[in-house]
Short mmCIF file of C-alpha atoms in Angstrom, two decimals:
data_model
loop_
_atom_site.label_atom_id
_atom_site.label_comp_id
_atom_site.label_asym_id
_atom_site.label_seq_id
_atom_site.Cartn_x
_atom_site.Cartn_y
_atom_site.Cartn_z
CA UNK A 1 -83.48 -88.73 -186.23
CA UNK A 2 -85.64 -89.58 -183.32
CA UNK A 3 -88.05 -86.70 -183.29
CA UNK A 4 -89.15 -84.79 -180.23
CA UNK A 5 -92.07 -82.45 -180.16
CA UNK A 6 -91.87 -79.59 -177.70
CA UNK A 7 -94.56 -77.14 -176.74
CA UNK A 8 -93.89 -73.40 -176.83
CA UNK A 9 -93.67 -73.30 -173.04
CA UNK A 10 -91.07 -76.07 -172.96
CA UNK A 11 -89.02 -74.22 -175.57
CA UNK A 12 -89.17 -70.99 -173.60
CA UNK A 13 -88.09 -72.89 -170.49
CA UNK A 14 -85.03 -74.28 -172.27
CA UNK A 15 -84.10 -70.97 -173.95
CA UNK A 16 -84.41 -68.97 -170.74
CA UNK A 17 -82.40 -71.58 -168.87
CA UNK A 18 -79.59 -71.36 -171.41
CA UNK A 19 -79.61 -67.56 -171.04
CA UNK A 20 -78.84 -68.09 -167.33
CA UNK A 21 -76.14 -70.71 -168.08
CA UNK A 22 -78.25 -73.46 -166.55
CA UNK A 23 -79.58 -76.21 -168.74
CA UNK A 24 -82.45 -78.60 -168.24
CA UNK A 25 -80.17 -81.39 -167.00
CA UNK A 26 -78.23 -79.08 -164.73
CA UNK A 27 -75.21 -78.58 -166.97
CA UNK A 28 -73.60 -75.26 -167.82
CA UNK A 29 -73.33 -74.08 -171.44
CA UNK A 30 -69.85 -75.54 -171.98
CA UNK A 31 -70.32 -78.89 -170.24
CA UNK A 32 -70.50 -82.25 -171.96
CA UNK A 33 -72.68 -85.09 -170.73
CA UNK A 34 -70.80 -88.07 -169.34
CA UNK A 35 -69.06 -89.94 -172.15
CA UNK A 36 -68.51 -93.70 -172.01
CA UNK A 37 -65.76 -95.02 -174.25
CA UNK A 38 -64.77 -98.62 -174.71
CA UNK A 39 -62.36 -99.88 -177.34
CA UNK A 40 -61.83 -103.32 -178.86
CA UNK A 41 -65.48 -104.37 -178.69
CA UNK A 42 -65.69 -106.22 -182.02
CA UNK A 43 -62.89 -108.74 -182.24
CA UNK A 44 -62.87 -109.35 -185.99
CA UNK A 45 -61.95 -105.76 -186.83
CA UNK A 46 -58.52 -104.11 -186.83
CA UNK A 47 -59.86 -101.62 -184.32
CA UNK A 48 -63.21 -100.77 -182.85
CA UNK A 49 -64.80 -98.51 -180.28
CA UNK A 50 -68.15 -97.87 -178.76
CA UNK A 51 -69.09 -94.47 -177.47
CA UNK A 52 -72.14 -93.57 -175.45
CA UNK A 53 -72.94 -89.91 -174.93
CA UNK A 54 -76.20 -89.55 -173.06
CA UNK A 55 -78.63 -91.51 -175.18
CA UNK A 56 -76.45 -91.37 -178.29
CA UNK A 57 -74.86 -94.73 -178.98
CA UNK A 58 -72.17 -95.18 -181.61
CA UNK A 59 -70.17 -98.22 -182.65
CA UNK A 60 -67.19 -97.81 -184.96
CA UNK A 61 -65.26 -100.61 -186.62
CA UNK A 62 -62.05 -100.09 -188.57
CA UNK A 63 -60.95 -102.71 -191.04
CA UNK A 64 -57.57 -102.53 -192.76
CA UNK A 65 -57.55 -103.98 -196.25
CA UNK A 66 -54.91 -103.94 -198.91
CA UNK A 67 -55.55 -101.76 -201.94
CA UNK A 68 -53.80 -99.63 -204.52
CA UNK A 69 -52.82 -96.05 -203.74
CA UNK A 70 -54.70 -93.27 -205.49
CA UNK A 71 -53.02 -91.99 -208.65
CA UNK A 72 -52.53 -88.45 -207.35
CA UNK A 73 -51.01 -89.69 -204.08
CA UNK A 74 -48.88 -92.69 -205.04
CA UNK A 75 -47.10 -93.03 -201.69
CA UNK A 76 -50.02 -92.71 -199.33
CA UNK A 77 -52.74 -94.99 -198.12
CA UNK A 78 -56.22 -93.65 -197.53
CA UNK A 79 -59.27 -93.76 -195.28
CA UNK A 80 -62.79 -94.62 -196.38
CA UNK A 81 -65.74 -93.58 -194.26
CA UNK A 82 -69.15 -95.17 -194.23
CA UNK A 83 -71.98 -94.30 -191.86
CA UNK A 84 -74.85 -96.72 -191.42
CA UNK A 85 -77.89 -95.17 -189.80
CA UNK A 86 -79.38 -98.37 -188.52
CA UNK A 87 -83.13 -98.79 -188.05
CA UNK A 88 -82.29 -99.54 -184.42
CA UNK A 89 -82.02 -95.81 -183.83
CA UNK A 90 -85.43 -94.92 -185.20
CA UNK A 91 -87.93 -96.68 -187.50
CA UNK A 92 -87.53 -93.76 -189.94
CA UNK A 93 -84.14 -95.16 -190.90
CA UNK A 94 -85.63 -98.42 -192.13
CA UNK A 95 -84.72 -99.42 -195.66
CA UNK A 96 -83.01 -96.47 -197.35
CA UNK A 97 -84.40 -93.95 -194.88
CA UNK A 98 -81.08 -93.31 -193.17
CA UNK A 99 -78.99 -92.96 -196.32
CA UNK A 100 -79.19 -89.15 -196.55
CA UNK A 101 -78.03 -88.59 -192.99
CA UNK A 102 -75.39 -91.30 -193.39
CA UNK A 103 -73.94 -89.66 -196.48
CA UNK A 104 -73.97 -86.25 -194.81
CA UNK A 105 -72.03 -87.53 -191.81
CA UNK A 106 -69.59 -89.52 -193.96
CA UNK A 107 -68.89 -86.45 -196.10
CA UNK A 108 -68.24 -84.39 -192.97
CA UNK A 109 -65.79 -87.03 -191.78
CA UNK A 110 -63.99 -86.96 -195.13
CA UNK A 111 -63.77 -83.20 -194.81
CA UNK A 112 -62.33 -83.12 -191.29
CA UNK A 113 -59.68 -85.67 -192.26
CA UNK A 114 -58.89 -83.93 -195.54
CA UNK A 115 -55.57 -82.41 -194.55
CA UNK A 116 -51.98 -83.54 -194.26
CA UNK A 117 -51.66 -83.49 -190.49
CA UNK A 118 -54.70 -85.48 -189.23
CA UNK A 119 -53.41 -88.98 -189.95
CA UNK A 120 -49.98 -90.00 -191.17
CA UNK A 121 -51.15 -91.50 -194.45
CA UNK A 122 -47.63 -92.24 -195.63
CA UNK A 123 -47.33 -94.81 -192.86
CA UNK A 124 -50.11 -96.71 -194.61
CA UNK A 125 -48.14 -97.09 -197.83
CA UNK A 126 -46.64 -100.53 -198.45
CA UNK A 127 -44.99 -100.03 -201.79
CA UNK A 128 -45.50 -96.79 -203.72
CA UNK A 129 -47.96 -96.91 -206.64
CA UNK A 130 -48.70 -100.58 -206.00
CA UNK A 131 -49.91 -101.45 -202.53
CA UNK A 132 -51.19 -99.53 -199.58
CA UNK A 133 -53.49 -100.03 -196.60
CA UNK A 134 -57.00 -98.78 -196.95
CA UNK A 135 -58.68 -98.17 -193.62
CA UNK A 136 -62.42 -98.66 -193.86
CA UNK A 137 -63.91 -96.70 -191.00
CA UNK A 138 -67.48 -97.91 -190.61
CA UNK A 139 -69.73 -96.04 -188.23
CA UNK A 140 -72.87 -97.67 -186.94
CA UNK A 141 -75.48 -95.47 -185.38
CA UNK A 142 -77.41 -97.41 -182.76
CA UNK A 143 -79.34 -94.74 -180.93
CA UNK A 144 -79.53 -90.99 -181.34
CA UNK A 145 -80.02 -88.72 -178.41
CA UNK A 146 -78.57 -85.53 -179.85
CA UNK A 147 -75.07 -84.36 -180.75
CA UNK A 148 -74.35 -87.14 -183.26
CA UNK A 149 -71.33 -85.49 -184.85
CA UNK A 150 -69.33 -85.10 -181.65
CA UNK A 151 -70.07 -88.64 -180.52
CA UNK A 152 -69.11 -90.05 -183.92
CA UNK A 153 -65.85 -88.13 -184.06
CA UNK A 154 -64.91 -89.29 -180.55
CA UNK A 155 -65.72 -92.88 -181.52
CA UNK A 156 -63.70 -92.62 -184.75
CA UNK A 157 -60.69 -91.26 -182.85
CA UNK A 158 -60.96 -94.02 -180.23
CA UNK A 159 -61.28 -96.70 -182.92
CA UNK A 160 -58.27 -95.36 -184.82
CA UNK A 161 -56.31 -95.36 -181.56
CA UNK A 162 -57.26 -99.01 -181.13
CA UNK A 163 -56.41 -99.96 -184.73
CA UNK A 164 -53.56 -102.37 -185.25
CA UNK A 165 -52.38 -102.97 -188.78
CA UNK A 166 -50.34 -106.11 -189.48
CA UNK A 167 -46.74 -105.42 -190.32
CA UNK A 168 -45.78 -106.44 -193.85
CA UNK A 169 -42.47 -106.38 -195.68
CA UNK A 170 -41.87 -106.06 -199.39
CA UNK A 171 -39.27 -108.51 -200.67
CA UNK A 172 -37.74 -107.88 -204.05
CA UNK A 173 -35.82 -110.58 -205.92
CA UNK A 174 -33.18 -110.11 -208.64
CA UNK A 175 -35.67 -110.00 -211.48
CA UNK A 176 -37.46 -107.11 -209.80
CA UNK A 177 -40.62 -108.98 -208.96
CA UNK A 178 -42.02 -108.00 -205.60
CA UNK A 179 -43.46 -110.19 -202.95
CA UNK A 180 -45.33 -109.13 -199.85
CA UNK A 181 -44.51 -111.01 -196.69
CA UNK A 182 -46.73 -110.92 -193.62
CA UNK A 183 -45.05 -111.07 -190.26
CA UNK A 184 -45.38 -114.45 -188.47
CA UNK A 185 -46.14 -112.83 -185.15
CA UNK A 186 -49.81 -111.75 -185.01
CA UNK A 187 -48.94 -109.14 -182.38
CA UNK A 188 -46.34 -107.55 -184.65
CA UNK A 189 -48.34 -104.61 -185.87
CA UNK A 190 -48.13 -100.94 -186.61
CA UNK A 191 -50.32 -98.36 -184.93
CA UNK A 192 -51.47 -94.99 -186.09
CA UNK A 193 -50.63 -91.87 -184.20
CA UNK A 194 -53.91 -90.24 -183.28
CA UNK A 195 -52.34 -87.18 -181.71
CA UNK A 196 -53.51 -84.89 -184.49
CA UNK A 197 -56.83 -86.57 -185.20
CA UNK A 198 -59.50 -83.92 -184.76
CA UNK A 199 -62.71 -84.16 -182.80
CA UNK A 200 -65.84 -82.30 -183.71
CA UNK A 201 -67.29 -79.81 -181.28
CA UNK A 202 -70.81 -78.80 -182.27
CA UNK A 203 -72.11 -75.54 -180.88
CA UNK A 204 -75.83 -75.06 -180.90
CA UNK A 205 -77.10 -71.50 -181.01
CA UNK A 206 -79.96 -71.23 -178.56
CA UNK A 207 -81.36 -67.74 -178.10
CA UNK A 208 -78.31 -65.48 -178.13
CA UNK A 209 -75.97 -67.98 -176.46
CA UNK A 210 -74.45 -71.20 -177.66
CA UNK A 211 -74.18 -74.56 -175.93
CA UNK A 212 -72.00 -77.61 -176.52
CA UNK A 213 -73.35 -81.17 -176.57
CA UNK A 214 -77.01 -80.34 -177.09
CA UNK A 215 -79.63 -82.96 -176.27
CA UNK A 216 -82.45 -83.69 -178.72
CA UNK A 217 -84.70 -81.24 -176.88
CA UNK A 218 -82.11 -78.50 -177.09
CA UNK A 219 -81.48 -79.24 -180.76
CA UNK A 220 -85.20 -78.76 -181.34
CA UNK A 221 -84.91 -75.25 -179.86
CA UNK A 222 -81.96 -74.21 -181.96
CA UNK A 223 -82.16 -73.04 -185.54
CA UNK A 224 -78.52 -73.22 -186.48
CA UNK A 225 -75.39 -74.79 -185.15
CA UNK A 226 -71.73 -74.59 -185.99
CA UNK A 227 -69.64 -77.68 -186.31
CA UNK A 228 -65.94 -77.13 -185.64
CA UNK A 229 -63.29 -79.84 -185.94
CA UNK A 230 -60.40 -79.14 -183.53
CA UNK A 231 -57.24 -81.08 -182.82
CA UNK A 232 -55.73 -81.53 -179.38
CA UNK A 233 -53.53 -78.46 -179.97
CA UNK A 234 -56.54 -76.32 -180.79
CA UNK A 235 -55.98 -76.29 -184.56
CA UNK A 236 -59.21 -76.00 -186.50
CA UNK A 237 -59.42 -78.37 -189.48
CA UNK A 238 -63.00 -77.83 -190.59
CA UNK A 239 -65.88 -75.47 -189.91
CA UNK A 240 -69.40 -76.07 -191.10
CA UNK A 241 -72.71 -74.47 -190.36
CA UNK A 242 -75.58 -76.89 -190.10
CA UNK A 243 -79.26 -76.31 -189.62
CA UNK A 244 -81.86 -74.21 -191.32
CA UNK A 245 -81.25 -70.92 -189.51
CA UNK A 246 -78.51 -68.35 -190.00
CA UNK A 247 -75.62 -67.09 -187.88
CA UNK A 248 -74.05 -63.66 -187.78
CA UNK A 249 -70.27 -63.46 -188.40
CA UNK A 250 -69.41 -62.16 -184.93
CA UNK A 251 -71.01 -65.07 -183.16
CA UNK A 252 -69.14 -67.47 -185.46
CA UNK A 253 -65.80 -66.21 -184.14
CA UNK A 254 -67.08 -66.38 -180.61
CA UNK A 255 -68.22 -69.95 -181.18
CA UNK A 256 -64.88 -70.94 -182.69
CA UNK A 257 -63.08 -69.62 -179.62
CA UNK A 258 -65.39 -71.68 -177.39
CA UNK A 259 -64.92 -74.79 -179.49
CA UNK A 260 -61.14 -74.53 -179.27
CA UNK A 261 -61.28 -74.17 -175.53
CA UNK A 262 -63.76 -77.03 -175.10
CA UNK A 263 -62.04 -79.19 -177.73
CA UNK A 264 -58.67 -79.10 -175.93
CA UNK A 265 -60.23 -80.33 -172.70
CA UNK A 266 -62.19 -82.99 -174.58
CA UNK A 267 -59.05 -84.30 -176.30
CA UNK A 268 -57.09 -84.35 -173.06
CA UNK A 269 -59.71 -86.38 -171.22
CA UNK A 270 -60.24 -88.74 -174.17
CA UNK A 271 -56.48 -89.38 -174.39
CA UNK A 272 -56.22 -90.11 -170.69
CA UNK A 273 -59.17 -92.51 -170.81
CA UNK A 274 -57.75 -94.35 -173.83
CA UNK A 275 -54.32 -94.68 -172.27
CA UNK A 276 -55.76 -95.79 -168.97
CA UNK A 277 -57.84 -98.46 -170.69
CA UNK A 278 -54.86 -99.65 -172.66
CA UNK A 279 -52.66 -99.87 -169.58
CA UNK A 280 -55.07 -102.48 -168.20
CA UNK A 281 -53.88 -104.78 -170.98
CA UNK A 282 -55.62 -107.82 -172.42
CA UNK A 283 -57.03 -108.90 -169.07
CA UNK A 284 -59.37 -105.91 -168.99
CA UNK A 285 -62.91 -107.21 -168.55
CA UNK A 286 -64.86 -106.43 -171.70
CA UNK A 287 -68.22 -104.90 -171.02
CA UNK A 288 -69.60 -104.07 -174.46
CA UNK A 289 -73.38 -104.06 -174.47
CA UNK A 290 -73.66 -106.35 -171.46
CA UNK A 291 -72.87 -103.74 -168.83
CA UNK B 1 -62.96 -132.14 -195.35
CA UNK B 2 -59.38 -131.55 -196.33
CA UNK B 3 -56.98 -130.29 -193.71
CA UNK B 4 -59.42 -129.53 -190.93
CA UNK B 5 -60.77 -132.11 -188.57
CA UNK B 6 -64.17 -130.90 -187.38
CA UNK B 7 -64.65 -133.69 -184.90
CA UNK B 8 -61.70 -135.39 -183.29
CA UNK B 9 -61.62 -139.12 -182.48
CA UNK B 10 -62.13 -138.22 -178.85
CA UNK B 11 -65.36 -136.44 -179.76
CA UNK B 12 -64.17 -132.85 -179.43
CA UNK B 13 -64.87 -130.11 -181.93
CA UNK B 14 -62.46 -127.49 -183.29
CA UNK B 15 -63.20 -125.07 -180.46
CA UNK B 16 -63.07 -127.78 -177.81
CA UNK B 17 -66.81 -128.31 -177.40
CA UNK B 18 -68.63 -131.64 -177.27
CA UNK B 19 -71.06 -132.45 -180.09
CA UNK B 20 -74.19 -131.24 -178.32
CA UNK B 21 -72.63 -128.36 -176.43
CA UNK B 22 -73.62 -124.72 -176.97
CA UNK B 23 -71.27 -121.79 -177.09
CA UNK B 24 -71.31 -119.39 -174.16
CA UNK B 25 -74.48 -117.32 -174.22
CA UNK B 26 -74.67 -113.94 -172.54
CA UNK B 27 -77.62 -111.66 -172.96
CA UNK B 28 -79.09 -108.47 -171.65
CA UNK B 29 -82.50 -106.88 -172.00
CA UNK B 30 -83.31 -103.18 -172.07
CA UNK B 31 -80.12 -101.95 -173.74
CA UNK B 32 -81.65 -98.79 -175.21
CA UNK B 33 -84.02 -96.33 -173.60
CA UNK B 34 -85.66 -94.84 -176.69
CA UNK B 35 -86.97 -98.06 -178.20
CA UNK B 36 -89.99 -99.89 -176.82
CA UNK B 37 -87.97 -103.04 -176.34
CA UNK B 38 -84.35 -103.96 -176.92
CA UNK B 39 -81.97 -106.79 -176.21
CA UNK B 40 -78.42 -107.82 -176.88
CA UNK B 41 -77.07 -111.34 -177.12
CA UNK B 42 -73.65 -112.89 -177.47
CA UNK B 43 -73.41 -116.51 -178.57
CA UNK B 44 -69.72 -117.21 -178.58
CA UNK B 45 -68.34 -114.56 -180.90
CA UNK B 46 -71.64 -113.92 -182.66
CA UNK B 47 -73.12 -110.69 -181.35
CA UNK B 48 -76.54 -109.35 -182.20
CA UNK B 49 -78.75 -106.48 -181.11
CA UNK B 50 -82.51 -106.43 -181.51
CA UNK B 51 -84.85 -103.51 -181.13
CA UNK B 52 -88.65 -103.54 -181.13
CA UNK B 53 -90.95 -100.61 -181.82
CA UNK B 54 -94.64 -101.02 -181.43
CA UNK B 55 -97.41 -101.94 -181.57
CA UNK B 56 -98.03 -98.58 -183.22
CA UNK B 57 -100.04 -97.14 -186.09
CA UNK B 58 -99.13 -98.35 -189.55
CA UNK B 59 -96.37 -96.21 -190.98
CA UNK B 60 -96.57 -95.29 -194.65
CA UNK B 61 -99.36 -96.69 -196.74
CA UNK B 62 -102.57 -97.45 -194.82
CA UNK B 63 -103.35 -100.12 -197.37
CA UNK B 64 -100.87 -102.41 -195.62
CA UNK B 65 -102.95 -102.49 -192.44
CA UNK B 66 -104.49 -105.86 -191.68
CA UNK B 67 -108.06 -105.72 -190.36
CA UNK B 68 -107.76 -108.70 -188.03
CA UNK B 69 -104.19 -108.73 -186.77
CA UNK B 70 -100.97 -106.74 -186.41
CA UNK B 71 -98.43 -106.45 -189.18
CA UNK B 72 -95.01 -107.77 -188.17
CA UNK B 73 -92.25 -105.92 -189.93
CA UNK B 74 -88.66 -107.18 -189.68
CA UNK B 75 -85.40 -105.83 -190.94
CA UNK B 76 -82.16 -107.73 -190.69
CA UNK B 77 -78.96 -105.88 -191.13
CA UNK B 78 -75.43 -106.88 -190.53
CA UNK B 79 -72.75 -104.28 -189.79
CA UNK B 80 -70.23 -103.77 -192.58
CA UNK B 81 -67.43 -104.79 -190.22
CA UNK B 82 -69.24 -107.82 -188.81
CA UNK B 83 -67.84 -110.41 -191.19
CA UNK B 84 -64.23 -111.43 -191.86
CA UNK B 85 -64.27 -109.75 -195.25
CA UNK B 86 -65.79 -106.27 -195.16
CA UNK B 87 -69.35 -106.09 -196.46
CA UNK B 88 -70.33 -103.33 -198.86
CA UNK B 89 -73.90 -102.86 -197.71
CA UNK B 90 -75.35 -103.42 -194.25
CA UNK B 91 -78.81 -104.35 -195.55
CA UNK B 92 -80.79 -104.58 -198.74
CA UNK B 93 -78.81 -107.44 -200.26
CA UNK B 94 -80.38 -110.78 -201.06
CA UNK B 95 -79.27 -112.54 -197.89
CA UNK B 96 -80.47 -109.77 -195.60
CA UNK B 97 -83.87 -109.63 -197.32
CA UNK B 98 -84.25 -113.37 -196.93
CA UNK B 99 -83.28 -113.21 -193.27
CA UNK B 100 -85.82 -110.44 -192.71
CA UNK B 101 -88.51 -112.56 -194.29
CA UNK B 102 -87.59 -115.61 -192.21
CA UNK B 103 -87.63 -113.58 -189.01
CA UNK B 104 -91.03 -112.25 -189.95
CA UNK B 105 -92.40 -115.73 -190.48
CA UNK B 106 -90.91 -116.89 -187.20
CA UNK B 107 -92.40 -114.08 -185.17
CA UNK B 108 -95.77 -114.12 -186.88
CA UNK B 109 -96.02 -117.65 -185.56
CA UNK B 110 -95.19 -116.59 -182.01
CA UNK B 111 -96.65 -113.14 -181.40
CA UNK B 112 -100.37 -112.98 -180.62
CA UNK B 113 -100.95 -110.63 -183.53
CA UNK B 114 -104.74 -110.82 -183.34
CA UNK B 115 -104.63 -108.72 -180.16
CA UNK B 116 -103.48 -105.65 -182.06
CA UNK B 117 -105.51 -105.34 -185.25
CA UNK B 118 -104.61 -102.60 -187.75
CA UNK B 119 -101.29 -101.88 -186.07
CA UNK B 120 -97.67 -102.59 -186.75
CA UNK B 121 -94.82 -104.14 -184.79
CA UNK B 122 -91.30 -103.41 -185.98
CA UNK B 123 -88.47 -105.78 -185.16
CA UNK B 124 -85.02 -104.64 -186.22
CA UNK B 125 -82.03 -106.87 -185.72
CA UNK B 126 -78.46 -105.81 -186.17
CA UNK B 127 -75.58 -108.26 -186.26
CA UNK B 128 -72.45 -106.67 -184.85
CA UNK B 129 -70.16 -109.63 -185.25
CA UNK B 130 -70.88 -112.76 -187.27
CA UNK B 131 -69.28 -116.04 -186.26
CA UNK B 132 -71.82 -118.59 -187.38
CA UNK B 133 -75.41 -119.07 -186.29
CA UNK B 134 -76.45 -115.50 -187.06
CA UNK B 135 -80.06 -116.52 -187.70
CA UNK B 136 -80.27 -118.23 -184.32
CA UNK B 137 -78.67 -115.30 -182.50
CA UNK B 138 -81.05 -112.87 -184.21
CA UNK B 139 -84.13 -114.88 -183.26
CA UNK B 140 -82.98 -115.22 -179.66
CA UNK B 141 -82.19 -111.50 -179.40
CA UNK B 142 -85.50 -110.59 -181.02
CA UNK B 143 -87.42 -112.82 -178.58
CA UNK B 144 -85.87 -111.01 -175.64
CA UNK B 145 -86.59 -107.63 -177.26
CA UNK B 146 -90.23 -108.53 -177.91
CA UNK B 147 -90.53 -109.66 -174.28
CA UNK B 148 -88.88 -106.43 -173.15
CA UNK B 149 -91.44 -104.47 -175.16
CA UNK B 150 -94.18 -106.35 -173.34
CA UNK B 151 -95.80 -107.69 -176.50
CA UNK B 152 -97.83 -110.84 -175.78
CA UNK B 153 -96.37 -113.98 -177.28
CA UNK B 154 -97.54 -117.55 -177.37
CA UNK B 155 -94.18 -118.69 -176.07
CA UNK B 156 -90.48 -117.93 -176.25
CA UNK B 157 -88.97 -118.51 -179.65
CA UNK B 158 -85.62 -120.19 -179.26
CA UNK B 159 -83.44 -120.91 -182.22
CA UNK B 160 -80.36 -122.97 -182.75
CA UNK B 161 -78.42 -124.36 -185.66
CA UNK B 162 -77.19 -127.91 -186.08
CA UNK B 163 -74.94 -129.75 -188.47
CA UNK B 164 -73.88 -133.27 -189.25
CA UNK B 165 -70.25 -134.40 -189.36
CA UNK B 166 -68.89 -137.97 -189.50
CA UNK B 167 -72.12 -139.55 -188.32
CA UNK B 168 -72.55 -137.16 -185.40
CA UNK B 169 -75.01 -134.32 -185.10
CA UNK B 170 -73.38 -131.07 -183.92
CA UNK B 171 -75.31 -128.30 -182.19
CA UNK B 172 -74.72 -124.55 -182.54
CA UNK B 173 -72.30 -124.40 -185.46
CA UNK B 174 -69.50 -121.85 -185.44
CA UNK B 175 -68.31 -120.05 -188.55
CA UNK B 176 -65.53 -122.57 -189.16
CA UNK B 177 -67.98 -125.45 -189.04
CA UNK B 178 -70.44 -123.65 -191.31
CA UNK B 179 -67.75 -122.80 -193.82
CA UNK B 180 -66.73 -126.46 -194.11
CA UNK B 181 -69.82 -126.96 -196.24
CA UNK B 182 -71.61 -129.82 -194.50
CA UNK B 183 -75.38 -129.93 -194.02
CA UNK B 184 -76.76 -127.12 -191.89
CA UNK B 185 -80.07 -126.90 -190.19
CA UNK B 186 -81.60 -123.81 -188.62
CA UNK B 187 -84.54 -124.31 -186.34
CA UNK B 188 -86.74 -121.99 -184.32
CA UNK B 189 -88.68 -123.78 -181.63
CA UNK B 190 -91.57 -122.82 -179.36
CA UNK B 191 -90.23 -124.83 -176.42
CA UNK B 192 -93.36 -125.24 -174.31
CA UNK B 193 -95.41 -126.86 -177.05
CA UNK B 194 -92.44 -128.27 -178.95
CA UNK B 195 -93.79 -126.70 -182.16
CA UNK B 196 -91.35 -125.65 -184.83
CA UNK B 197 -91.71 -122.03 -185.98
CA UNK B 198 -89.07 -122.21 -188.67
CA UNK B 199 -87.05 -124.99 -190.17
CA UNK B 200 -84.51 -124.69 -192.88
CA UNK B 201 -81.88 -127.06 -194.08
CA UNK B 202 -79.34 -126.76 -196.82
CA UNK B 203 -76.88 -129.14 -198.43
CA UNK B 204 -77.41 -132.86 -198.73
CA UNK B 205 -78.29 -135.13 -195.83
CA UNK B 206 -79.58 -138.68 -195.84
CA UNK B 207 -83.17 -138.92 -194.68
CA UNK B 208 -82.22 -141.48 -192.01
CA UNK B 209 -79.96 -138.93 -190.31
CA UNK B 210 -82.50 -136.11 -190.34
CA UNK B 211 -84.19 -137.21 -187.17
CA UNK B 212 -80.94 -137.15 -185.21
CA UNK B 213 -80.02 -133.69 -186.49
CA UNK B 214 -83.50 -132.40 -185.69
CA UNK B 215 -83.26 -133.93 -182.26
CA UNK B 216 -79.88 -132.23 -181.65
CA UNK B 217 -81.20 -128.84 -182.79
CA UNK B 218 -84.33 -129.17 -180.65
CA UNK B 219 -82.34 -130.15 -177.59
CA UNK B 220 -80.00 -127.19 -178.12
CA UNK B 221 -82.99 -124.86 -178.58
CA UNK B 222 -84.39 -126.09 -175.26
CA UNK B 223 -81.04 -125.37 -173.63
CA UNK B 224 -81.17 -121.88 -175.11
CA UNK B 225 -84.65 -121.50 -173.63
CA UNK B 226 -83.36 -122.32 -170.14
CA UNK B 227 -80.72 -119.62 -170.50
CA UNK B 228 -83.07 -117.00 -171.95
CA UNK B 229 -85.60 -117.71 -169.24
CA UNK B 230 -82.93 -117.07 -166.64
CA UNK B 231 -82.03 -113.75 -168.33
CA UNK B 232 -85.68 -112.64 -168.39
CA UNK B 233 -86.23 -113.53 -164.75
CA UNK B 234 -83.05 -111.73 -163.73
CA UNK B 235 -84.14 -108.66 -165.70
CA UNK B 236 -87.60 -108.61 -164.15
CA UNK B 237 -86.09 -109.01 -160.69
CA UNK B 238 -83.74 -106.05 -161.27
CA UNK B 239 -86.51 -103.94 -162.77
CA UNK B 240 -88.84 -104.59 -159.85
CA UNK B 241 -86.10 -103.69 -157.38
CA UNK B 242 -85.66 -100.39 -159.22
CA UNK B 243 -89.39 -99.78 -159.02
CA UNK B 244 -89.19 -100.37 -155.31
CA UNK B 245 -91.57 -103.32 -155.09
#
């Protein structure tokens, strides 16, 4: 990750500010930076989204491909996550340098989606035991300016919201041989319900308080943070402590309460932005990286 | 060319362009704040990002440092979702390594490396969507990023691809035209001097036709230069307004 070096005095300034609920950029402890979301930025994917959170820049592409269901879940499709820490973000990621962080983030994504309610996987099944849709969710990290996990989870949710999977029908003839027929209409597609897709809220412990959406400088001041995946209803699907420091049990419960409160607001505003963007229809001017 | 007519009798291509016409180019400099230089380019549906770090100290082994000039280090990677069929790895495969090497050669020819001895310049390009002409888009994006980083160059490097169909040279091939399997030429040009920084051609082409294809690619590269120049001037104008000059 792009490294920042802070002097002792700078650290004290940040820690004391957080104590007073006033952060370096003027935010309170439970405020996010402005989030920019745009969907449908890469036209050869089934769904894509770009999220910018401060200096953190994430691009997510979802590709739907046909595959065979897993043996233990014969009537469900599945999601595959891959995170590419591109050298664009920092020269340290050149070659295989970003692989460790990429794997860590991908495994966290697997974990927050590892439950029955997040995505309706049965909707991805085409014919049990034989064919299903596999959604390859590929995350591309273009710049990191702190709070990667939250930005990635927002981008994944937006990309899944944007995903359109072609509608197929299974035709069976008298001899029992099956044939898959793709709909003639390219706009005839199924969409996933993202209502229960969780978003990650990372809480950084700074001094004896915790903040959401930490910048790189604030992350450098914190020893440990708690990553909580919450759905729009406030259901927690995953909790993970990250960082080299330790947390006491009481503060963990406090942090989970905060994350639920913050998470609900985050989901509500993300939903409204996504719906608003969609209501503009295909004539919406696409900004992408040109704006 | 079974089934698909790449060039109609009226002289139009599959996407409605004339033989020597470029796709729409849109570009922007200074996309990211953390890097020393960055740029984004769209050529039709091909989208590429380039980021430049440097000149800085040599990272890793000191033995790589060159006593008389800067080391140019390039990495090409293409997002897993950029192609029609999903890619397994964004970089590290044979094609990406080759592209990295070609970019390096191209920019070693253009950057005044002797001004920064014993240092390193990193150029990272990332293809977000591939629809033909990825090499050209990468070179053009990288040129803008190097300019944005303020690294002295001999000249712009402008690249364009060209092909040859039914006796006509086509400029700026799209994915459909590349996939048809005709001859393809990729050229990087230093427009002011007319020198060629990189030239690569695959498939078979009669020697007599080569000149016409080269001519088409060079003309297209000059057109690209006009557009890039406009982008750079616009960027400088905006930046100087922000500085209050």
